[in-house]
Amino acid sequence: MQVIADAFLNTRADHLPDDLYKNFIVPPFFRRISIFTDPRSVRILGGRGCGKTMFIRYFCHATTFSPKRLSVADSEIGGIGLYFRPDTGFCALMSPEWLGERVARLAFSHYVALSLLLEARRAVRSLEKANLSDGPLPLEGGHLGRSLVKLLELSEPSLDALETRVCDLLDELELWVRNPRQRPEPTFISFASVIPKLGEDLSGWSARMTSIAFRSFIDEFENLQPAHREVICDAIKHPHKRLTVHIAHKRDAVTDFKTSSDERIVLLHDLRSIDLEEVLQTESEFELLAAELFLLRLHEANATFHCPMFDPEKLHDIKDLEYRLSDQYRKEVLRCVREILPVLSAPEISRIVVSDAPLRRRLRDYLQKGLQLQKEEQRYTPDDLISDTSPEASIVLGALLNRRSQKAVEIIAQFQQSTQPGKDRAADPFYKVGGWVDNNLYGCLFHLFAGLPRRANILYAGFERYCRLASPNLRFFQELCHTALLLAFQRQSADRLEGQLRVDPEKQAIAAKQVSEALFQDILELGSHGARLLEIANRLGRVFEAFNRRRSQSEAEINHFSIDQADQQDLSPVSKELIREAKVWSVLYEEKDTKNKSDYDVSQSDLVLNRIYTPRFNISYRKRKKITLRAGEVDVIFLHSSAQFELLLKTLVEPDDTNRPQTSDKLF
């Protein structure tokens, strides 16, 4: 018996078997990458939780030659994937300070060589078990060449002898690295030469193996010491037809690809990049992938749902991608998931606001303060301005009345015209495209809900909104689903559920807040600057939270910032390093600025607080408006004392000052 919610607990590739075939969903972007045929090395980029390890392990031998795959082409032998994640603690011992500079490099290359040889031996075993379309490929009777036998001092020229010897050599290496003064130095070998030697030997074992080649995937490349990265870059710079070296690392974590000489890896010429966060950022593609993952997990938990076009067996092979990308398939899959994780539209939430007693009182207070600001409280009452049939207009009117730039008589007259029965809204100033409601409703709703912090904010509920909060991180999406299903069904299994599988929006909203709080606290554990990053994220959240508290909502939904281009050179080196670290750990995302409103603002990128943290601060997850900060203001947020930050916060955001410009020129 499996609890439905627990189907979403396995969010890390480390917790899954080496054979990921039934766990991996081929993403839509596979149509646009050429890792399948490109002979060049590739670096796979992405933040924590975006699926780097899952991605590269899909291309490694255990999955490529999975017995669960019904037909494997012989062409796969031309690029057998070998997965290698260095033991960072062990690698740290292979340092120049401990072993000497030259020996440390040789020892690391030796460690990589032995690890990849062991993985290659396992790959041959996987190949033998594969359902090759041209029939089985028995290989146990083959013999290794004289060079490899001599180099490794094998007892016999067999793969079993190779495996035994390599395991012994790894044990010897570990003992020597930990006790270099007490034990004899090993005879070092190079992975860049020994793996091609093995490939050459295997190529003669069968006519079907003449094109055999290995692709080594080095995971967590950023955790290697600079000297060790140079050893890997040497192999990238000088590839062999039997060996290609790929690397995976966190985005922005590695900027220098120096080899052991004065040369450097040249992007495009030596190395291509696949940025998983970038290719997953496409909203429609992330939604489809997330929906398929959701249904796959429910299927594994034996849950019942109605989606005839969904076939779990078609998720794992690229040949089925065309079927999954059809408009009809996408429509059916998204429909099914939306029924389980329903979303309430902004107009629907507006109707809830005017029918729910606490929220209606909050709206009355909102309108009352606007009337007082406009000195019109004698002429109108808040109840005169709350329309049960046009609640969106009433909610937005609250913000407009709190703006000194608006004249109450004119705006109330427009409101009264908008709320007349049968009114054509196409040209109505409140309801037309680009009108008051279109531009302000979401910001006003976030403002209203923020005033009731104990009330679940249903603006975070719904499948699409879960995708917006999590994208491009499927791990975050699964955490949201797990918590929502746990709140809705507790520890129930699928066979005990009664009625339709559906999670109430309020429970979804509570789950979003819980996950947001938990992941926010996790920032403390991110890298060596976790405590600082937590404080930075908290301060940025408080800035955006303060903007959301402004009754005027004159700049609604502010949730990201940019640094004035002309001022960036004055940013302190420590702040620059912390920005880089925040991007490495996906606390901040850097995105292209596409909404400059003036000629003088020439900044080219925005820094966005990870949207998964927005429920914690009750702020918008939509990228709508930003604040442009000067270098000194960024330094205060990132580095200075709490007292200085509080002073800056007051100069940046005055809740009832509706005419303040976006950029402060005070104090800093």
XYZ file of C-alpha atoms in Angstrom, residues 9 13 107 223 262 279 326 485 537:
9
model
C 9.046 12.028 -2.170
C 18.429 11.231 -8.698
C 47.006 11.230 -8.401
C 33.356 21.077 -6.600
C 48.306 28.452 -20.844
C 15.596 25.329 -21.957
C 0.600 16.950 -30.291
C -1.691 15.844 -1.383
C 16.848 36.850 0.543
